[in-house]
Coordinates of C-alpha atoms and ligand atoms in Angstrom, one line a residue:
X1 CA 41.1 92.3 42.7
X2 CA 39.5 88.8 41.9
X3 CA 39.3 88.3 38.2
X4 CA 36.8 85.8 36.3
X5 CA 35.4 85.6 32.6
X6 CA 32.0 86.4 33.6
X7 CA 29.7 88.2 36.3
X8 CA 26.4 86.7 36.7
X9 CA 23.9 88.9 37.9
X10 CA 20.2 87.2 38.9
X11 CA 19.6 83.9 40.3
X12 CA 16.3 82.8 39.0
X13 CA 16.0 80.4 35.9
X14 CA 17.7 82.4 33.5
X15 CA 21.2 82.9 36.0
X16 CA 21.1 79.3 36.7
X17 CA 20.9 77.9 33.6
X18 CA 23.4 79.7 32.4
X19 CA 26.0 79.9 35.7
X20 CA 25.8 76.1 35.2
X21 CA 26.3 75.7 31.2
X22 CA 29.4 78.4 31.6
X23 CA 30.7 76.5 34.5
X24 CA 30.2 73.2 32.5
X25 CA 32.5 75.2 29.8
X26 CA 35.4 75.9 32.1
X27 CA 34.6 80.0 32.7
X28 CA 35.4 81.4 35.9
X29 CA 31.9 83.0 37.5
X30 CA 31.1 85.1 39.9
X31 CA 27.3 84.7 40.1
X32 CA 25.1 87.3 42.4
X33 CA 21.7 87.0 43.3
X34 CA 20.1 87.3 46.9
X35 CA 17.8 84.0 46.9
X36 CA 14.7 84.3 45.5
X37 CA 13.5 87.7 46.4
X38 CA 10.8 88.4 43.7
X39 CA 11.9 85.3 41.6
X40 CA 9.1 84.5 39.1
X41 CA 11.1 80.8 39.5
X42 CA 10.4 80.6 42.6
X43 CA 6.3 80.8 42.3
X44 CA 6.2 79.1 38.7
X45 CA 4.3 75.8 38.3
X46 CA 6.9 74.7 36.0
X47 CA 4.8 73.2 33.2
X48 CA 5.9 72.0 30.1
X49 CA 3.4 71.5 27.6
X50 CA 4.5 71.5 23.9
X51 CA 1.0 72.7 22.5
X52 CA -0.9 76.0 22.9
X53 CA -4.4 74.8 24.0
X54 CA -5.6 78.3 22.9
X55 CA -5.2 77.8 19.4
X56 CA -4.2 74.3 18.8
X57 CA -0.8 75.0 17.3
X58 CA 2.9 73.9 18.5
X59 CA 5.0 75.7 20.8
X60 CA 7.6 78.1 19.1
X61 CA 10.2 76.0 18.3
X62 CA 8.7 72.9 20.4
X63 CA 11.2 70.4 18.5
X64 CA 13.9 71.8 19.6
X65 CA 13.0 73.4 22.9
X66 CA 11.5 69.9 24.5
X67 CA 14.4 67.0 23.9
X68 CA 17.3 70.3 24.9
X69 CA 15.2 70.9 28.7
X70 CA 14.3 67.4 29.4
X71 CA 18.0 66.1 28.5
X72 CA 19.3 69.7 30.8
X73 CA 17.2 68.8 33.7
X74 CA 17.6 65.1 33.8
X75 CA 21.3 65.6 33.6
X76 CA 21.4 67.9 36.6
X77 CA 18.7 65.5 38.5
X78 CA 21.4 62.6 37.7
X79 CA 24.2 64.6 39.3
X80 CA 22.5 65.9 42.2
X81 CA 20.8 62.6 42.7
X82 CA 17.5 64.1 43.5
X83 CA 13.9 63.6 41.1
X84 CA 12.3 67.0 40.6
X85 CA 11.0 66.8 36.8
X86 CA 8.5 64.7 37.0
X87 CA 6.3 63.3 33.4
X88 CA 2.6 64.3 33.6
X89 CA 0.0 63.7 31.7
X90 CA -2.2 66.5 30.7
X91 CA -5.6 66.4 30.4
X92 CA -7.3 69.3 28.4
X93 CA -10.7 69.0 29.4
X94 CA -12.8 69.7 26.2
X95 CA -15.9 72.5 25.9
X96 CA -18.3 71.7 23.0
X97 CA -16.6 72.8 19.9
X98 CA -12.9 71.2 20.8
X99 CA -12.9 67.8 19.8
X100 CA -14.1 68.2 16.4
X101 CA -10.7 71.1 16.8
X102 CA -8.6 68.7 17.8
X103 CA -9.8 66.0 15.4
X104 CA -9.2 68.4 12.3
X105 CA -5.5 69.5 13.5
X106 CA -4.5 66.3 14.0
X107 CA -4.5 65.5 10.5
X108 CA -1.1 67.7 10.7
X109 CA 1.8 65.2 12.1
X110 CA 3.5 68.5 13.6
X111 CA 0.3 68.7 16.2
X112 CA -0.9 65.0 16.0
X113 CA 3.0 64.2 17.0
X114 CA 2.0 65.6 20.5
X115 CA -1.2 64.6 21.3
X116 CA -1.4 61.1 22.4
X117 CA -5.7 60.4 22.5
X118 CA -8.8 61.5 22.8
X119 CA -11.0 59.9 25.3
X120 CA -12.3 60.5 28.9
X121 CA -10.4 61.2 31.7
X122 CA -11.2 57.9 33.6
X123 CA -12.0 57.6 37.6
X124 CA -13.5 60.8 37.6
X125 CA -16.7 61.9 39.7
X126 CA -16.1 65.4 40.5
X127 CA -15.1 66.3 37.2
X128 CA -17.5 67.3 34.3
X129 CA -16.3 66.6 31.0
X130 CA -19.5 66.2 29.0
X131 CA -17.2 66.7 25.8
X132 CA -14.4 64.6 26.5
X133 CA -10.9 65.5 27.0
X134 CA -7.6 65.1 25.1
X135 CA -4.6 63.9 26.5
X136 CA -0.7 65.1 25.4
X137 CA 2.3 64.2 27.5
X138 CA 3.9 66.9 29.5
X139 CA 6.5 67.7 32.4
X140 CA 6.5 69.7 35.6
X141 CA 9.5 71.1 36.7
X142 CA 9.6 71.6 40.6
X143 CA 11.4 74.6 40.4
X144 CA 12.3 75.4 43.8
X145 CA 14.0 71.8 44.2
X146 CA 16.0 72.9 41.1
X147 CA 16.9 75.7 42.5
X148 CA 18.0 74.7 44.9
X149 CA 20.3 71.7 43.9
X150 CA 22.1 73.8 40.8
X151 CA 23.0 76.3 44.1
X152 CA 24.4 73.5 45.5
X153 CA 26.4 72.0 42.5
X154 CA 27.5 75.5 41.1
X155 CA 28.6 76.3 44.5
X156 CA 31.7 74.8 44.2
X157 CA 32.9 75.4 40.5
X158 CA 32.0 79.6 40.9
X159 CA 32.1 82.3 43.7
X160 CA 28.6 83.2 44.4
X161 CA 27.9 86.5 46.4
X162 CA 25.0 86.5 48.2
X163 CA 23.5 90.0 48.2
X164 CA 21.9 92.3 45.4
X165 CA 23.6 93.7 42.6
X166 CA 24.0 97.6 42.6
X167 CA 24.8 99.2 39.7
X168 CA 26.4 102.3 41.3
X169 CA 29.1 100.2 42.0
X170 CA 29.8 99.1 38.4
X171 CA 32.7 100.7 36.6
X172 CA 33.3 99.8 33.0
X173 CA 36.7 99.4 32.1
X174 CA 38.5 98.6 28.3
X175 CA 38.9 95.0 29.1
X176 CA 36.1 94.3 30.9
X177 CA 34.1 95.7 34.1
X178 CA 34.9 96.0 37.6
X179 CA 32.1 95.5 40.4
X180 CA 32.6 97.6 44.3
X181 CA 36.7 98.1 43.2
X182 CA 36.8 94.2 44.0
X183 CA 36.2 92.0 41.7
X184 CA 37.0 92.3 37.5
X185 CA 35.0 89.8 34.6
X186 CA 35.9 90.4 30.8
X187 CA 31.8 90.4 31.0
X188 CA 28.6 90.9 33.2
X189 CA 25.3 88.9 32.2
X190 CA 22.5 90.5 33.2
X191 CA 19.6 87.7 34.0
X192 CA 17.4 89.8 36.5
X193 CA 13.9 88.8 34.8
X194 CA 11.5 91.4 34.6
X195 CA 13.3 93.6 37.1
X196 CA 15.4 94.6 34.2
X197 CA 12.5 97.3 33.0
X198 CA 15.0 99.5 35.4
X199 CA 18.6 98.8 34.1
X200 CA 19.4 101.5 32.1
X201 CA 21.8 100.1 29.8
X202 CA 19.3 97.8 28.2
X203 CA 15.9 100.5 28.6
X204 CA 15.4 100.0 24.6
X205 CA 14.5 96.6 25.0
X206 CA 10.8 96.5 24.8
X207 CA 9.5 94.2 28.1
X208 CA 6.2 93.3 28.8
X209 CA 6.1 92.0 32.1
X210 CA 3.0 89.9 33.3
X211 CA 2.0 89.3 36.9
X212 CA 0.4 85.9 37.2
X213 CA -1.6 84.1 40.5
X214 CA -1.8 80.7 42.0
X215 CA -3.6 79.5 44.4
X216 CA -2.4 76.1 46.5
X217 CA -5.7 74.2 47.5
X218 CA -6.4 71.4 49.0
X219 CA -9.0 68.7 47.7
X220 CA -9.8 65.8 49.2
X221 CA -10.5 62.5 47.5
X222 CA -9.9 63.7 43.6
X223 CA -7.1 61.4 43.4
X224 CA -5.9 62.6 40.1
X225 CA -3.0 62.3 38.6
X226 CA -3.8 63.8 35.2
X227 CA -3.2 68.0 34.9
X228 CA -6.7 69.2 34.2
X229 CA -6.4 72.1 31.9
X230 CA -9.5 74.0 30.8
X231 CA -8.7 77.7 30.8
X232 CA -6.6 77.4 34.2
X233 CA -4.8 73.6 35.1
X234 CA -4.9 71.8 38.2
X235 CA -1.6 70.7 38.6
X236 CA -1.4 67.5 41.5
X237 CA 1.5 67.9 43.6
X238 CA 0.3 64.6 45.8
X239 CA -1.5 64.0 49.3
X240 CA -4.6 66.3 48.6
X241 CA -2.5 69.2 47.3
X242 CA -3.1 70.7 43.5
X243 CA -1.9 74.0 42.4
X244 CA -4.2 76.1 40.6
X245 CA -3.0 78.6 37.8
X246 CA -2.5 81.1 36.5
X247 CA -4.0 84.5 36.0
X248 CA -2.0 87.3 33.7
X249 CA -2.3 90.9 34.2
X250 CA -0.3 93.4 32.2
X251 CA -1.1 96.1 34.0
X252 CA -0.5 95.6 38.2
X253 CA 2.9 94.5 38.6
X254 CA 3.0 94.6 42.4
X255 CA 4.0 91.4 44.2
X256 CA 0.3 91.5 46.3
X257 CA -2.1 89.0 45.6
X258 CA -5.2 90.1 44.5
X259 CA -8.7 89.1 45.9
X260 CA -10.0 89.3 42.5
X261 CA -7.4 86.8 40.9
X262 CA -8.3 84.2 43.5
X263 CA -12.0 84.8 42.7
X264 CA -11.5 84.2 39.0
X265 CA -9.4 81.0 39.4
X266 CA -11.7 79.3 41.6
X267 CA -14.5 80.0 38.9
X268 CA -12.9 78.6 36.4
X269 CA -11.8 75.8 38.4
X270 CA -15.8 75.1 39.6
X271 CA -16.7 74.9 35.5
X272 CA -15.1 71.6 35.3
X273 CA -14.8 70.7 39.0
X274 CA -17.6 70.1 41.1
X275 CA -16.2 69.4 45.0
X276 CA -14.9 71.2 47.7
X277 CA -11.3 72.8 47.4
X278 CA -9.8 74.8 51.0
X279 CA -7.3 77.6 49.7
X280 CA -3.7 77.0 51.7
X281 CA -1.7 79.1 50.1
X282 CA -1.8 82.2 47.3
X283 CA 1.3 83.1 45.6
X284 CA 2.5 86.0 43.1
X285 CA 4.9 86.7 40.7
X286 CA 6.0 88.8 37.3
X287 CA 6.7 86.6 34.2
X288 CA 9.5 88.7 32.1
X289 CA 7.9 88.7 28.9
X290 CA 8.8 91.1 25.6
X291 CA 6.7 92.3 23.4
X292 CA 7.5 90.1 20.4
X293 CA 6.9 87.2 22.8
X294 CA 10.5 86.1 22.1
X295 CA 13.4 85.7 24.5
X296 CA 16.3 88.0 24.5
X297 CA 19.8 87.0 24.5
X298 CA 22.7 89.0 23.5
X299 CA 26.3 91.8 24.2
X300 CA 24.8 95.3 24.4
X301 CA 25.7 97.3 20.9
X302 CA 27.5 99.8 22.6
X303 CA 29.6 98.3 25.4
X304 CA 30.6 95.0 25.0
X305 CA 31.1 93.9 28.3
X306 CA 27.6 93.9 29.0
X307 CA 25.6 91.6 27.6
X308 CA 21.8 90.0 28.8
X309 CA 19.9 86.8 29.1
X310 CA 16.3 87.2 30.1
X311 CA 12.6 87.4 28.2
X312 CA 11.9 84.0 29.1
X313 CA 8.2 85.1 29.6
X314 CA 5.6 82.2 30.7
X315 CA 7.5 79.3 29.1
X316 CA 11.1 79.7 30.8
X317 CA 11.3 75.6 31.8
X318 CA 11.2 74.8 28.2
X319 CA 12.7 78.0 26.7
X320 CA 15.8 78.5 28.8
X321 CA 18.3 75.3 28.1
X322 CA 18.3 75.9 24.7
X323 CA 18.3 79.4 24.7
X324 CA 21.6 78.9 27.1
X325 CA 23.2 76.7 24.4
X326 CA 22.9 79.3 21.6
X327 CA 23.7 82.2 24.2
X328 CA 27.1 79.9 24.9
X329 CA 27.9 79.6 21.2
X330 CA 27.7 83.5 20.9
X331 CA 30.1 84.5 23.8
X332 CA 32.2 81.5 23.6
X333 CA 32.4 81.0 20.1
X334 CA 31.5 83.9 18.3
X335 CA 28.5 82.2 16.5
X336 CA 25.8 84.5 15.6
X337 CA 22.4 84.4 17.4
X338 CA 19.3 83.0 15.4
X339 CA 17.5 86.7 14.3
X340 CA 14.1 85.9 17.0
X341 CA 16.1 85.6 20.0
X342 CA 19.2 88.1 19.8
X343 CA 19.2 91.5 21.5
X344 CA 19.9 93.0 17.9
X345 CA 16.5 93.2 16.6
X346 CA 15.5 95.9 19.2
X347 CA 19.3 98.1 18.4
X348 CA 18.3 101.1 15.7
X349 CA 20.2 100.8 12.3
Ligands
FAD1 C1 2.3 82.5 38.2 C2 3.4 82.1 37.3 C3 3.3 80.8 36.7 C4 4.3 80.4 35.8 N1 4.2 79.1 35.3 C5 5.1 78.7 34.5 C6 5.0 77.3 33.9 O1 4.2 76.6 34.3 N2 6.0 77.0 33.0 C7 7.0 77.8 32.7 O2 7.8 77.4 31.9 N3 7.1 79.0 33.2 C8 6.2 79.5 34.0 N4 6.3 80.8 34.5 C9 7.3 81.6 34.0 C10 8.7 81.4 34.6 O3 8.6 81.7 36.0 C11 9.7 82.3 33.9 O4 9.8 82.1 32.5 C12 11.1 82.1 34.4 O5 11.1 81.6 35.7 C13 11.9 83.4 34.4 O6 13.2 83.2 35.0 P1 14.2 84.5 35.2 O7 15.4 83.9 35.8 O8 14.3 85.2 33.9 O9 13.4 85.5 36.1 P2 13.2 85.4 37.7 O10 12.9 84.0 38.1 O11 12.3 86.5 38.1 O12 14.7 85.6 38.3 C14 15.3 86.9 38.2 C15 16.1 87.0 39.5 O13 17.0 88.1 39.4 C16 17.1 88.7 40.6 N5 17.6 90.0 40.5 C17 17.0 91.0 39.7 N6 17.8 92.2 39.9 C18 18.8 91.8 40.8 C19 19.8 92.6 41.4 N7 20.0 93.9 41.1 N8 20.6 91.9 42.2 C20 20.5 90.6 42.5 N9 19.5 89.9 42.0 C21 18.6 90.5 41.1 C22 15.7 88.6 41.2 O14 15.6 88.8 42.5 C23 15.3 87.2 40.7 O15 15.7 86.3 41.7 C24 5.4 81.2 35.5 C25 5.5 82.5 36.0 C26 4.5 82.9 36.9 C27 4.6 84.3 37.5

């Protein structure tokens, strides 16, 4: 039997972060995932925008969140000597009512500290911004670059099995759990994303998966290199090619891409932008949200050697460094999760 301090189970955002912070920590992991078989990672745009456009108001916890992820990421870009979260400007392209909005909130410093000026977004033709824009700095993360590099760094600090996790083959024991008679942890993390609606140890946890589209398109001559955001963003990945995102439906979850979601994001896209765009490429995946809109961290009530890390719904890039952190303090150290993110608000007293 192999023994380590923790089993990792999921290898999207959620796993890697954390394989990597425990690793950086000195636990022994065992980390199973099989690639990124319906990985909402894998299909994100990666955007990190500390506002919400839809009401004008800061990301939860924005202050925190934004220095934790940028200081995570450019760490791991450092190590693995490879540039994959790239600074962005976005561009919220205004409709008639927004810039007297956005005037009025920025008397407050805690919105005004993320929006950097309200103009035009220059160089233009195609685009039709009879209102103006505003501009805030952001990040994109290129997820599937990440991906892969924390793989390859993480590869040689933990054991990583390649294949899915079944849960038939998980055996509880009083010290721990024991996975196919083969290998033993003192605890199993699940970080599965939304595919955790089906583990039954955690089925009181109230998710509210969201299946979101993107389209790749190609555009000749826009030569931006703002994100254009006005109800979906245009995200310029360089050489003609933009993603264009996202759509959220609560209700199909399937992993097919929907005629009607590429219909809906091209005419929102022709509101603001008037040329020619070829679709290259159409991609799908299931954002693990929860109900409270919150992430979820924490050791199951009942049987402490199962514990989970997941809910990082549509904001995981910025969410899921800092989230690690606290999530390290609790297993680690004992030190009792902040009351919005831990597992405990969903256990009946
Ligand atoms: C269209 C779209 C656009 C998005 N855009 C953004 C964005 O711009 N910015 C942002 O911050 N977030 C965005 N997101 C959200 C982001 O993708 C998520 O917050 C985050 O990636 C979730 O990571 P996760 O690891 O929890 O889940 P996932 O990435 O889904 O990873 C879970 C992994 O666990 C694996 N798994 C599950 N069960 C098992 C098992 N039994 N055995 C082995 N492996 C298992 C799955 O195969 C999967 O690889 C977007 C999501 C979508 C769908």
């Amino acid at each position: 039997m192999d023994h380590f301090d923790q089993i990792v189970v999921g290898g999207g955002l959620a796993g890697s972060v954390l394989v990597y912070q425990l690793t950086q920590q000195g636990q022994h992991i065992c980390w199973i995932h099989k690639g990124q078989e319906k990985s909402s990672t894998a299909v994100a745009a990666g955007l990190i925008n500390p506002l919400v456009f839809r009401y004008l108001t800061s990301v939860w916890k924005a202050n925190e969140l934004l220095p934790e992820a940028v200081n995570f990421y450019q760490t791991i870009e450092e190590i693995s000597q490879r540039n994959f979260l790239h600074p962005i400007t976005i561009a919220k392209v205004f409709g008639d009512q927004d810039e007297a909005i956005w005037q009025q909130k920025m008397k407050k410093p805690e919105i005004a500290q993320w929006i950097d000026s309200i103009g035009n977004v220059p160089h233009n033709d195609f685009l039709f911004q009879p209102f103006g824009a505003g501009f805030v700095q952001g990040y994109w993360l290129d997820t599937v670059v990440f991906l892969e590099e924390i793989n390859k760094i993480v590869a040689g600090q933990a054991v990583i099995l390649s294949e899915r996790f079944d849960l038939d083959e998980l055996h509880l024991t009083s010290d721990g759990v024991t996975y196919k008679n083969r290998f033993h942890a003192k605890k199993l993390i699940f970080c599965e994303g939304w595919q955790a609606v089906k583990n039954p140890f955690f089925d009181f946890v109230p998710f509210r998966p969201v299946k979101g589209e993107l389209l790749t398109l190609k555009i000749e001559n826009l030569n931006s290199n703002y994100l254009l955001n006005k109800d979906v963003f245009l995200l310029p990945l360089g050489h003609d090619i933009f993603r264009l995102g996202s759509t959220y439906d609560w209700n199909d979850l399937s992993d097919e891409p929907t005629k009607s979601a590429r219909a809906n994001l091209l005419t929102k896209l022709a509101s603001f932008l008037n040329t020619k765009v070829e679709v290259i490429d159409h991609q799908v995946g299931v954002r693990p949200a929860i109900a409270d809109r919150r992430p979820v961290s924490g050791v199951h009530p009942d049987y402490p050697q199962l514990a989970i890390f997941n809910g990082l719904g549509a904001r995981g890039v910025m969410i899921a460094p800092w989230l690690g952190k606290q999530f390290l303090e609790l297993l680690l150290h004992q030190k009792p999760l902040n009351e919005e993110i831990d597992l405990n608000r969903f256990v009946k007293k």
